[in-house]
CSV table of N, CA and C in Angstrom, one decimal:
chain,number,residue,atom,x,y,z
S,1,UNK,N,-53.4,-14.1,54.2
S,1,UNK,CA,-52.8,-13.0,54.3
S,1,UNK,C,-51.4,-13.6,54.1
S,2,UNK,N,-51.0,-13.8,54.8
S,2,UNK,CA,-49.9,-14.3,55.4
S,2,UNK,C,-48.9,-15.0,54.3
S,3,UNK,N,-49.0,-15.1,52.8
S,3,UNK,CA,-48.1,-15.1,52.1
S,3,UNK,C,-48.6,-14.2,51.4
S,4,UNK,N,-49.4,-13.5,50.8
S,4,UNK,CA,-49.5,-11.8,49.8
S,4,UNK,C,-48.2,-11.4,50.7
S,5,UNK,N,-48.2,-11.7,51.8
S,5,UNK,CA,-46.8,-10.4,52.7
S,5,UNK,C,-45.4,-11.0,52.2
S,6,UNK,N,-45.3,-12.3,51.8
S,6,UNK,CA,-44.4,-12.4,51.8
S,6,UNK,C,-44.1,-12.9,50.0
S,7,UNK,N,-44.9,-12.2,49.5
S,7,UNK,CA,-44.6,-12.3,48.2
S,7,UNK,C,-45.0,-10.7,47.0
S,8,UNK,N,-44.9,-10.0,48.6
S,8,UNK,CA,-44.9,-8.4,48.4
S,8,UNK,C,-43.7,-8.6,48.9
S,9,UNK,N,-43.3,-8.9,49.9
S,9,UNK,CA,-41.5,-8.9,49.6
S,9,UNK,C,-40.6,-9.7,48.4
S,10,UNK,N,-40.7,-10.6,48.3
S,10,UNK,CA,-40.5,-10.7,47.2
S,10,UNK,C,-40.2,-9.8,46.2
S,11,UNK,N,-41.6,-9.3,45.7
S,11,UNK,CA,-41.4,-9.0,44.5
S,11,UNK,C,-41.0,-7.5,45.0
S,12,UNK,N,-41.0,-7.0,46.3
S,12,UNK,CA,-40.6,-5.5,46.7
S,12,UNK,C,-38.3,-5.5,46.7
S,13,UNK,N,-38.0,-6.8,46.9
S,13,UNK,CA,-36.6,-7.7,46.7
S,13,UNK,C,-36.4,-7.3,44.9
S,14,UNK,N,-37.2,-8.4,44.9
S,14,UNK,CA,-36.4,-8.1,43.1
S,14,UNK,C,-36.2,-7.1,42.4
S,15,UNK,N,-37.9,-6.6,42.5
S,15,UNK,CA,-37.4,-5.4,42.0
S,15,UNK,C,-36.2,-3.7,42.8
S,16,UNK,N,-36.8,-3.9,43.8
S,16,UNK,CA,-34.8,-3.6,44.2
S,16,UNK,C,-33.3,-3.6,43.6
S,17,UNK,N,-33.2,-5.4,44.0
S,17,UNK,CA,-32.4,-5.8,42.5
S,17,UNK,C,-32.0,-5.2,41.1
S,18,UNK,N,-33.2,-5.1,40.9
S,18,UNK,CA,-33.6,-4.7,38.8
S,18,UNK,C,-33.4,-3.4,38.6
S,19,UNK,N,-34.4,-2.0,40.1
S,19,UNK,CA,-33.8,-1.3,39.9
S,19,UNK,C,-32.1,-0.7,39.9
S,20,UNK,N,-31.3,-1.4,40.9
S,20,UNK,CA,-29.9,-1.2,40.8
S,20,UNK,C,-29.5,-1.3,39.9
S,21,UNK,N,-29.6,-1.5,39.1
S,21,UNK,CA,-28.4,-1.8,37.5
S,21,UNK,C,-28.9,-0.5,36.9
S,22,UNK,N,-30.5,0.5,37.2
S,22,UNK,CA,-31.0,1.2,36.3
S,22,UNK,C,-29.7,2.4,36.8
S,23,UNK,N,-29.2,2.5,38.6
S,23,UNK,CA,-29.0,3.7,38.9
S,23,UNK,C,-27.3,3.3,38.8
S,24,UNK,N,-26.6,2.9,37.6
S,24,UNK,CA,-25.2,2.3,37.4
S,24,UNK,C,-24.1,3.4,37.4
S,25,UNK,N,-23.5,4.7,37.9
S,25,UNK,CA,-23.6,5.1,37.1
S,25,UNK,C,-21.6,4.9,36.5
S,26,UNK,N,-21.6,6.1,35.5
S,26,UNK,CA,-20.1,6.2,35.3
S,26,UNK,C,-19.8,7.2,35.7
S,27,UNK,N,-17.8,7.4,35.8
S,27,UNK,CA,-17.7,8.5,36.0
S,27,UNK,C,-16.6,9.0,34.6
S,28,UNK,N,-16.2,9.7,34.2
S,28,UNK,CA,-15.7,9.8,33.0
S,28,UNK,C,-14.9,11.5,33.3
S,29,UNK,N,-13.7,11.5,33.0
S,29,UNK,CA,-13.2,12.7,32.5
S,29,UNK,C,-12.9,13.1,30.5
S,30,UNK,N,-14.0,14.0,30.2
S,30,UNK,CA,-13.6,14.9,29.2
S,30,UNK,C,-12.6,15.1,28.5
S,31,UNK,N,-12.4,15.3,27.6
S,31,UNK,CA,-11.5,16.0,27.2
S,31,UNK,C,-10.9,17.1,27.6
S,32,UNK,N,-11.2,18.2,28.5
S,32,UNK,CA,-11.2,19.2,28.8
S,32,UNK,C,-10.4,19.2,30.9
S,33,UNK,N,-11.3,17.5,30.5
S,33,UNK,CA,-10.5,17.6,32.7
S,33,UNK,C,-11.8,17.5,32.8
S,34,UNK,N,-13.1,17.6,32.9
S,34,UNK,CA,-14.2,18.0,33.8
S,34,UNK,C,-14.4,16.7,33.6
S,35,UNK,N,-15.1,16.2,34.9
S,35,UNK,CA,-15.6,14.4,35.2
S,35,UNK,C,-17.5,14.7,34.7
S,36,UNK,N,-17.6,14.0,34.2
S,36,UNK,CA,-18.7,13.5,34.0
S,36,UNK,C,-19.7,12.4,34.1
S,37,UNK,N,-21.0,13.0,34.8
S,37,UNK,CA,-21.0,11.5,35.3
S,37,UNK,C,-22.2,11.5,34.5
S,38,UNK,N,-22.9,10.2,34.7
S,38,UNK,CA,-23.9,9.4,33.7
S,38,UNK,C,-24.6,8.3,33.8
S,39,UNK,N,-26.2,8.2,33.8
S,39,UNK,CA,-26.0,6.5,33.8
S,39,UNK,C,-26.2,5.5,32.5
S,40,UNK,N,-25.2,6.2,31.8
S,40,UNK,CA,-25.2,5.5,30.3
S,40,UNK,C,-23.5,5.8,30.3
S,41,UNK,N,-22.9,4.5,29.4
S,41,UNK,CA,-21.6,4.6,29.2
S,41,UNK,C,-21.0,5.5,28.5
S,42,UNK,N,-19.9,5.6,28.9
S,42,UNK,CA,-19.6,7.2,28.0
S,42,UNK,C,-19.4,7.2,27.0
S,43,UNK,N,-19.1,8.3,25.3
S,43,UNK,CA,-19.3,8.0,24.1
S,43,UNK,C,-17.6,7.5,23.7
S,44,UNK,N,-18.0,6.4,22.6
S,44,UNK,CA,-16.5,5.7,22.4
S,44,UNK,C,-15.4,6.1,22.2
S,45,UNK,N,-15.0,7.7,21.8
S,45,UNK,CA,-14.1,8.2,21.6
S,45,UNK,C,-13.7,8.4,22.8
S,46,UNK,N,-13.9,8.1,24.6
S,46,UNK,CA,-13.2,8.7,25.6
S,46,UNK,C,-13.1,7.1,26.1
S,47,UNK,N,-11.2,6.9,26.4
S,47,UNK,CA,-10.4,5.9,26.2
S,47,UNK,C,-11.1,5.7,27.3
S,48,UNK,N,-10.4,4.2,27.7
S,48,UNK,CA,-10.3,3.5,29.1
S,48,UNK,C,-9.8,3.8,29.8
S,49,UNK,N,-8.9,4.5,30.0
S,49,UNK,CA,-7.8,5.2,30.6
S,49,UNK,C,-8.4,6.3,31.4
S,50,UNK,N,-9.5,7.2,30.9
S,50,UNK,CA,-10.0,8.9,31.4
S,50,UNK,C,-11.5,7.8,32.5
S,51,UNK,N,-11.9,7.1,31.7
S,51,UNK,CA,-13.3,6.3,32.5
S,51,UNK,C,-12.7,6.7,34.1
S,52,UNK,N,-13.3,6.4,35.0
S,52,UNK,CA,-12.9,6.8,36.7
S,52,UNK,C,-13.9,5.8,36.8
S,53,UNK,N,-15.1,5.1,37.0
S,53,UNK,CA,-16.1,4.5,37.2
S,53,UNK,C,-16.8,3.6,36.8
S,54,UNK,N,-17.2,2.4,36.7
S,54,UNK,CA,-18.2,1.4,35.8
S,54,UNK,C,-19.4,0.8,37.1
S,55,UNK,N,-20.2,0.6,36.4
S,55,UNK,CA,-20.4,0.4,36.6
S,55,UNK,C,-20.2,-1.6,37.2
S,56,UNK,N,-19.1,-2.0,38.5
S,56,UNK,CA,-18.8,-3.1,38.5
S,56,UNK,C,-17.9,-3.0,38.8
S,57,UNK,N,-16.7,-1.8,38.8
S,57,UNK,CA,-15.0,-1.6,39.1
S,57,UNK,C,-15.9,-0.6,39.6
S,58,UNK,N,-14.3,-0.6,40.5
S,58,UNK,CA,-14.2,0.4,41.8
S,58,UNK,C,-13.2,1.4,41.4
S,59,UNK,N,-14.1,2.7,42.5
S,59,UNK,CA,-13.8,3.8,41.7
S,59,UNK,C,-12.4,4.4,41.9
S,60,UNK,N,-11.8,5.4,40.6
S,60,UNK,CA,-10.5,5.7,40.8
S,60,UNK,C,-10.5,6.8,40.8
S,61,UNK,N,-9.2,7.5,41.1
S,61,UNK,CA,-9.8,8.9,41.4
S,61,UNK,C,-8.8,9.6,40.1
S,62,UNK,N,-9.7,10.9,39.9
S,62,UNK,CA,-8.7,11.8,39.0
S,62,UNK,C,-7.3,11.5,38.5
S,63,UNK,N,-6.5,11.5,39.5
S,63,UNK,CA,-5.1,11.8,40.0
S,63,UNK,C,-4.7,10.2,39.2
S,64,UNK,N,-4.8,9.1,39.7
S,64,UNK,CA,-4.3,7.7,38.9
S,64,UNK,C,-4.8,8.2,37.5
S,65,UNK,N,-6.4,8.4,36.8
S,65,UNK,CA,-6.2,8.0,35.7
S,65,UNK,C,-5.3,9.3,34.3
S,66,UNK,N,-5.0,10.5,35.5
S,66,UNK,CA,-4.1,11.1,34.9
S,66,UNK,C,-3.1,10.0,34.7
S,67,UNK,N,-2.4,9.9,35.3
S,67,UNK,CA,-1.2,8.7,35.0
S,67,UNK,C,-1.1,8.2,34.5
S,68,UNK,N,-2.2,7.0,34.7
S,68,UNK,CA,-2.7,6.1,33.3
S,68,UNK,C,-2.8,6.8,32.3
S,69,UNK,N,-3.0,8.6,31.8
S,69,UNK,CA,-3.1,8.0,30.7
S,69,UNK,C,-1.8,9.4,30.1
S,70,UNK,N,-0.6,9.9,31.1
S,70,UNK,CA,0.2,10.1,30.8
S,70,UNK,C,1.2,8.5,29.9
S,71,UNK,N,1.3,7.6,31.4
S,71,UNK,CA,1.6,6.6,30.9
S,71,UNK,C,1.7,5.8,29.5
S,72,UNK,N,-0.1,6.1,29.1
S,72,UNK,CA,-0.2,6.0,27.6
S,72,UNK,C,0.1,6.5,26.2
S,73,UNK,N,0.2,8.2,27.1
S,73,UNK,CA,0.7,8.6,25.7
S,73,UNK,C,2.1,8.4,25.6
S,74,UNK,N,3.1,8.7,26.6
S,74,UNK,CA,4.9,7.7,26.3
S,74,UNK,C,4.3,5.9,25.5
S,75,UNK,N,3.2,5.7,25.4
S,75,UNK,CA,3.1,4.3,25.0
S,75,UNK,C,2.3,4.8,23.1
S,76,UNK,N,1.6,5.4,23.5
S,76,UNK,CA,0.7,5.9,22.3
S,76,UNK,C,2.4,6.6,21.5
S,77,UNK,N,2.9,7.1,21.4
S,77,UNK,CA,4.2,7.9,20.8
S,77,UNK,C,5.0,7.1,20.0
S,78,UNK,N,4.6,5.5,20.7
S,78,UNK,CA,5.3,4.6,19.9
S,78,UNK,C,4.2,3.9,19.6
S,79,UNK,N,3.5,2.9,19.7
S,79,UNK,CA,2.4,2.6,19.5
S,79,UNK,C,1.1,2.3,18.9
S,80,UNK,N,1.1,4.3,18.4
S,80,UNK,CA,-0.1,4.6,17.9
S,80,UNK,C,-0.9,4.1,16.6
S,81,UNK,N,-1.9,3.9,16.5
S,81,UNK,CA,-2.2,3.1,15.3
S,81,UNK,C,-2.4,4.1,14.1
S,82,UNK,N,-1.9,4.0,12.9
S,82,UNK,CA,-1.9,4.9,12.3
S,82,UNK,C,-3.1,5.6,12.0
S,83,UNK,N,-3.1,7.2,11.6
S,83,UNK,CA,-4.9,7.7,11.3
S,83,UNK,C,-4.5,7.7,9.6
S,84,UNK,N,-6.3,8.1,9.6
S,84,UNK,CA,-7.1,8.4,8.1
S,84,UNK,C,-5.3,9.0,7.5
S,85,UNK,N,-4.4,9.4,7.5
S,85,UNK,CA,-3.2,10.5,6.9
S,85,UNK,C,-2.7,9.8,6.4
S,86,UNK,N,-2.4,9.5,7.5
S,86,UNK,CA,-0.8,8.5,7.5
S,86,UNK,C,-1.3,7.0,7.0
S,87,UNK,N,-3.0,6.5,7.1
S,87,UNK,CA,-2.6,5.1,5.4
S,87,UNK,C,-3.0,6.3,3.9
S,88,UNK,N,-3.3,7.3,4.4
S,88,UNK,CA,-3.3,7.8,2.5
S,88,UNK,C,-2.3,8.3,2.4
S,89,UNK,N,-1.0,8.0,3.3
S,89,UNK,CA,0.1,8.8,2.9
S,89,UNK,C,0.7,7.8,1.9
S,90,UNK,N,0.8,6.0,3.5
S,90,UNK,CA,1.2,4.7,2.5
S,90,UNK,C,0.5,4.1,1.3
S,91,UNK,N,-0.3,4.6,1.3
S,91,UNK,CA,-1.1,4.1,0.5
S,91,UNK,C,-0.6,4.9,-1.0
S,92,UNK,N,-0.4,6.7,-0.8
S,92,UNK,CA,-0.2,7.1,-2.4
S,92,UNK,C,1.4,6.5,-2.7
S,93,UNK,N,2.2,6.2,-1.4
S,93,UNK,CA,3.2,6.4,-2.0
S,93,UNK,C,3.4,4.7,-2.6
S,94,UNK,N,2.3,3.7,-1.8
S,94,UNK,CA,2.3,2.2,-2.5
S,94,UNK,C,1.5,2.7,-4.4
S,95,UNK,N,1.0,3.6,-4.6
S,95,UNK,CA,0.4,3.2,-5.8
S,95,UNK,C,1.6,4.3,-6.4
S,96,UNK,N,2.4,4.9,-6.2
S,96,UNK,CA,3.4,6.2,-6.8
S,96,UNK,C,4.3,4.5,-7.0
S,97,UNK,N,4.9,4.3,-6.1
S,97,UNK,CA,5.7,2.2,-6.4
S,97,UNK,C,5.2,1.4,-6.9
S,98,UNK,N,4.2,1.2,-7.3
S,98,UNK,CA,3.4,0.3,-8.7
S,98,UNK,C,3.4,1.0,-9.4
S,99,UNK,N,3.3,2.5,-10.2
S,99,UNK,CA,3.1,3.4,-11.3
S,99,UNK,C,4.5,2.9,-11.7
S,100,UNK,N,5.7,3.0,-10.5
S,100,UNK,CA,6.8,3.1,-11.1
S,100,UNK,C,7.5,1.6,-12.0
S,101,UNK,N,6.8,1.3,-11.3
S,101,UNK,CA,7.2,-0.5,-11.4
S,101,UNK,C,6.4,-1.1,-13.1
S,102,UNK,N,5.3,-0.7,-12.8
S,102,UNK,CA,4.2,-0.8,-14.0
S,102,UNK,C,5.5,-0.1,-15.4
S,103,UNK,N,5.4,1.5,-15.6
S,103,UNK,CA,6.5,1.2,-16.7
S,103,UNK,C,7.6,0.9,-16.6
S,104,UNK,N,8.6,0.7,-15.5
S,104,UNK,CA,9.5,0.3,-15.2
S,104,UNK,C,9.3,-1.2,-16.7
S,105,UNK,N,8.4,-1.6,-15.8
S,105,UNK,CA,7.7,-3.1,-17.3
S,105,UNK,C,7.5,-3.1,-18.9
S,106,UNK,N,6.6,-2.0,-18.4
S,106,UNK,CA,6.7,-1.6,-20.3
S,106,UNK,C,7.9,-1.1,-20.6
S,107,UNK,N,9.3,-0.2,-19.9
S,107,UNK,CA,10.3,-0.2,-20.8
S,107,UNK,C,11.0,-1.4,-20.8
S,108,UNK,N,10.8,-1.8,-20.2
S,108,UNK,CA,11.0,-2.5,-20.7
S,108,UNK,C,11.1,-4.6,-22.2
S,109,UNK,N,9.3,-4.2,-21.5
S,109,UNK,CA,9.0,-5.1,-22.6
S,109,UNK,C,8.9,-4.2,-23.9
S,110,UNK,N,9.6,-3.2,-23.6
S,110,UNK,CA,9.5,-2.1,-25.0
S,110,UNK,C,10.7,-2.7,-25.1
S,111,UNK,N,11.9,-2.6,-24.5
S,111,UNK,CA,13.0,-2.4,-25.2
S,111,UNK,C,13.0,-4.3,-25.8
S,112,UNK,N,12.4,-4.9,-25.3
S,112,UNK,CA,13.1,-6.9,-25.5
S,112,UNK,C,12.4,-6.9,-27.3
S,113,UNK,N,11.0,-6.2,-27.8
S,113,UNK,CA,10.6,-6.4,-28.5
S,113,UNK,C,11.1,-5.6,-29.5
S,114,UNK,N,11.7,-4.2,-29.2
S,114,UNK,CA,13.2,-3.3,-29.8
S,114,UNK,C,13.9,-4.8,-30.1
S,115,UNK,N,14.7,-5.1,-30.2
S,115,UNK,CA,15.7,-6.0,-29.5
S,115,UNK,C,15.8,-7.1,-30.2
S,116,UNK,N,14.8,-7.7,-30.4
S,116,UNK,CA,13.4,-8.6,-31.3
S,116,UNK,C,13.9,-8.3,-33.1
S,117,UNK,N,13.3,-7.2,-32.6
S,117,UNK,CA,13.7,-6.6,-34.6
S,117,UNK,C,14.5,-6.4,-35.1
S,118,UNK,N,14.8,-6.2,-33.5
S,118,UNK,CA,16.2,-6.1,-34.2
S,118,UNK,C,17.4,-6.7,-35.2
S,119,UNK,N,16.8,-7.6,-34.0
S,119,UNK,CA,17.6,-8.9,-34.6
S,119,UNK,C,17.6,-9.6,-35.5
S,120,UNK,N,16.2,-9.9,-36.1
S,120,UNK,CA,14.9,-10.1,-37.4
S,120,UNK,C,15.8,-9.4,-38.4
S,121,UNK,N,15.8,-8.0,-38.2
S,121,UNK,CA,16.3,-7.9,-39.0
S,121,UNK,C,17.7,-8.2,-40.0
S,122,UNK,N,18.2,-8.2,-38.5
S,122,UNK,CA,19.9,-8.3,-38.7
S,122,UNK,C,19.8,-9.8,-39.4
S,123,UNK,N,19.2,-11.5,-39.1
S,123,UNK,CA,19.1,-12.1,-39.4
S,123,UNK,C,18.9,-12.6,-40.4
S,124,UNK,N,17.8,-11.3,-41.0
S,124,UNK,CA,17.1,-11.5,-42.8
S,124,UNK,C,18.4,-11.0,-43.4
S,125,UNK,N,19.2,-9.5,-42.8
S,125,UNK,CA,20.0,-8.7,-44.0
S,125,UNK,C,21.6,-9.8,-43.7
S,126,UNK,N,21.9,-10.5,-43.0
S,126,UNK,CA,23.2,-11.5,-42.6
S,126,UNK,C,22.6,-13.1,-43.2
S,127,UNK,N,21.7,-13.4,-44.3
S,127,UNK,CA,20.7,-14.2,-45.1
S,127,UNK,C,21.2,-13.6,-46.5
S,128,UNK,N,20.6,-12.5,-46.5
S,128,UNK,CA,21.2,-11.8,-48.1
S,128,UNK,C,22.0,-12.0,-48.0
S,129,UNK,N,23.1,-10.9,-47.3
S,129,UNK,CA,24.7,-11.0,-47.4
S,129,UNK,C,25.2,-12.3,-48.3
S,130,UNK,N,24.8,-13.8,-47.5
S,130,UNK,CA,25.6,-14.6,-47.5
S,130,UNK,C,24.9,-15.6,-48.3
S,131,UNK,N,23.7,-15.3,-48.8
S,131,UNK,CA,23.6,-16.3,-50.2
S,131,UNK,C,23.7,-15.4,-51.0
S,132,UNK,N,25.1,-14.6,-51.4
S,132,UNK,CA,25.9,-14.1,-52.4
S,132,UNK,C,24.7,-13.2,-53.5
S,133,UNK,N,23.7,-13.2,-53.2
S,133,UNK,CA,22.8,-11.8,-54.4
S,133,UNK,C,23.3,-11.0,-54.5
S,134,UNK,N,23.8,-9.4,-55.2
S,134,UNK,CA,23.9,-9.1,-55.6
S,134,UNK,C,23.1,-7.9,-54.5
S,135,UNK,N,23.7,-6.9,-53.7
S,135,UNK,CA,22.7,-5.9,-52.7
S,135,UNK,C,23.8,-5.0,-52.5
S,136,UNK,N,22.9,-3.6,-53.4
S,136,UNK,CA,23.0,-2.5,-53.5
S,136,UNK,C,22.6,-1.1,-52.1
S,137,UNK,N,23.0,0.0,-52.6
S,137,UNK,CA,22.7,0.4,-51.7
S,137,UNK,C,23.1,2.3,-52.6
S,138,UNK,N,22.2,3.5,-51.9
S,138,UNK,CA,21.7,4.8,-52.2
S,138,UNK,C,23.6,5.5,-52.1
S,139,UNK,N,24.2,6.0,-53.1
S,139,UNK,CA,24.9,6.6,-52.7
S,139,UNK,C,24.8,8.4,-51.7
S,140,UNK,N,25.4,8.7,-51.7
S,140,UNK,CA,24.9,10.1,-51.6
S,140,UNK,C,24.5,11.2,-52.7
S,141,UNK,N,24.7,11.2,-53.7
S,141,UNK,CA,23.8,11.4,-55.1
S,141,UNK,C,22.5,10.3,-55.8
S,142,UNK,N,22.4,9.4,-55.0
S,142,UNK,CA,21.4,9.5,-54.7
S,142,UNK,C,21.2,7.7,-55.8
S,143,UNK,N,21.8,7.6,-56.4
S,143,UNK,CA,22.7,6.2,-57.5
S,143,UNK,C,22.9,5.2,-56.8
S,144,UNK,N,22.2,3.9,-57.4
S,144,UNK,CA,23.0,2.7,-57.4
S,144,UNK,C,24.0,2.4,-57.2
S,145,UNK,N,24.0,1.7,-56.2
S,145,UNK,CA,26.4,1.3,-55.9
S,145,UNK,C,25.8,-0.2,-55.7
S,146,UNK,N,26.2,-1.0,-56.4
S,146,UNK,CA,26.4,-2.2,-55.9
S,146,UNK,C,27.8,-2.7,-55.1
S,147,UNK,N,27.5,-3.6,-53.8
S,147,UNK,CA,28.9,-3.5,-53.4
S,147,UNK,C,29.6,-4.7,-53.3
S,148,UNK,N,30.7,-4.3,-53.6
S,148,UNK,CA,31.6,-4.9,-53.6
S,148,UNK,C,31.8,-6.1,-52.8
S,149,UNK,N,32.9,-7.2,-53.5
S,149,UNK,CA,33.5,-8.2,-52.1
S,149,UNK,C,34.0,-7.8,-50.9
S,150,UNK,N,35.2,-7.0,-51.3
S,150,UNK,CA,34.9,-6.7,-49.3
S,150,UNK,C,34.4,-5.8,-49.3
S,151,UNK,N,33.6,-4.7,-49.5
S,151,UNK,CA,32.5,-4.0,-48.8
S,151,UNK,C,31.4,-5.1,-48.5
S,152,UNK,N,31.4,-6.3,-49.4
S,152,UNK,CA,30.3,-7.7,-48.3
S,152,UNK,C,30.7,-7.6,-47.5
S,153,UNK,N,32.4,-8.5,-47.0
S,153,UNK,CA,32.8,-8.9,-46.4
S,153,UNK,C,32.3,-8.5,-44.9
S,154,UNK,N,32.6,-7.7,-44.7
S,154,UNK,CA,33.1,-6.3,-44.3
S,154,UNK,C,31.4,-6.2,-43.7
S,155,UNK,N,30.5,-6.9,-44.6
S,155,UNK,CA,28.9,-5.8,-43.7
S,155,UNK,C,28.5,-7.7,-43.4
S,156,UNK,N,29.2,-8.6,-44.0
S,156,UNK,CA,28.6,-9.6,-43.0
S,156,UNK,C,29.7,-10.0,-41.7
S,157,UNK,N,31.1,-9.4,-41.5
S,157,UNK,CA,31.4,-9.2,-40.6
S,157,UNK,C,30.4,-8.6,-38.9
S,158,UNK,N,30.5,-7.0,-40.1
S,158,UNK,CA,28.9,-6.3,-38.7
S,158,UNK,C,28.0,-7.3,-38.3
S,159,UNK,N,26.7,-7.9,-39.8
S,159,UNK,CA,26.1,-8.4,-39.3
S,159,UNK,C,26.3,-10.2,-38.2
S,160,UNK,N,27.4,-10.5,-38.4
S,160,UNK,CA,27.5,-11.6,-37.2
S,160,UNK,C,27.9,-11.1,-36.2
S,161,UNK,N,28.4,-9.7,-35.8
S,161,UNK,CA,28.7,-9.3,-34.8
S,161,UNK,C,27.6,-9.2,-33.7
S,162,UNK,N,26.4,-8.2,-34.5
S,162,UNK,CA,25.1,-7.6,-34.4
S,162,UNK,C,24.5,-9.0,-33.8
S,163,UNK,N,24.6,-10.1,-34.9
S,163,UNK,CA,23.3,-11.1,-34.5
S,163,UNK,C,24.1,-12.0,-33.0
S,164,UNK,N,25.8,-12.0,-32.4
S,164,UNK,CA,25.9,-12.2,-31.4
S,164,UNK,C,25.7,-11.4,-30.6
S,165,UNK,N,25.4,-10.7,-30.1
S,165,UNK,CA,24.6,-9.7,-28.9
S,165,UNK,C,22.9,-10.0,-28.9
S,166,UNK,N,23.0,-10.2,-30.0
S,166,UNK,CA,21.3,-11.3,-30.1
S,166,UNK,C,21.1,-12.4,-29.1
S,167,UNK,N,22.3,-12.9,-29.3
S,167,UNK,CA,21.6,-14.2,-28.3
S,167,UNK,C,21.7,-14.7,-27.6
């Protein structure tokens, strides 16, 4: 009999200790400043500075929580994490900047290709001029006219000037 009384006392003590966790109280301030009581943790949207009591922590007064909140508000203006809108704005800026870079790179590539093509044409024209072959062109009336030696020398000088720009 004695052992059953001791077993019952031990069981009662264990149950009492186990149920104390069930009576754990959370107290926090909601967005309107009203105290909320619960045996469950507050929602994750409630900042820790607004939690007045949690199991294992001492009870804080509402004025302490509001003072902590005011201090955090000052800090939040300096170190607030970016919102989704801020992240979206930054993303759009990066996207526009990348599009501008791509457009500029495309233009540079096109200019380089055009310059290469022009240099190839100038090189071919210079070879023809220096080869001594007869070079003709059309005049205003549409008749074929051949370059004179002076005109050929002038064209050679001009083509060499263009080729110097290619290097």
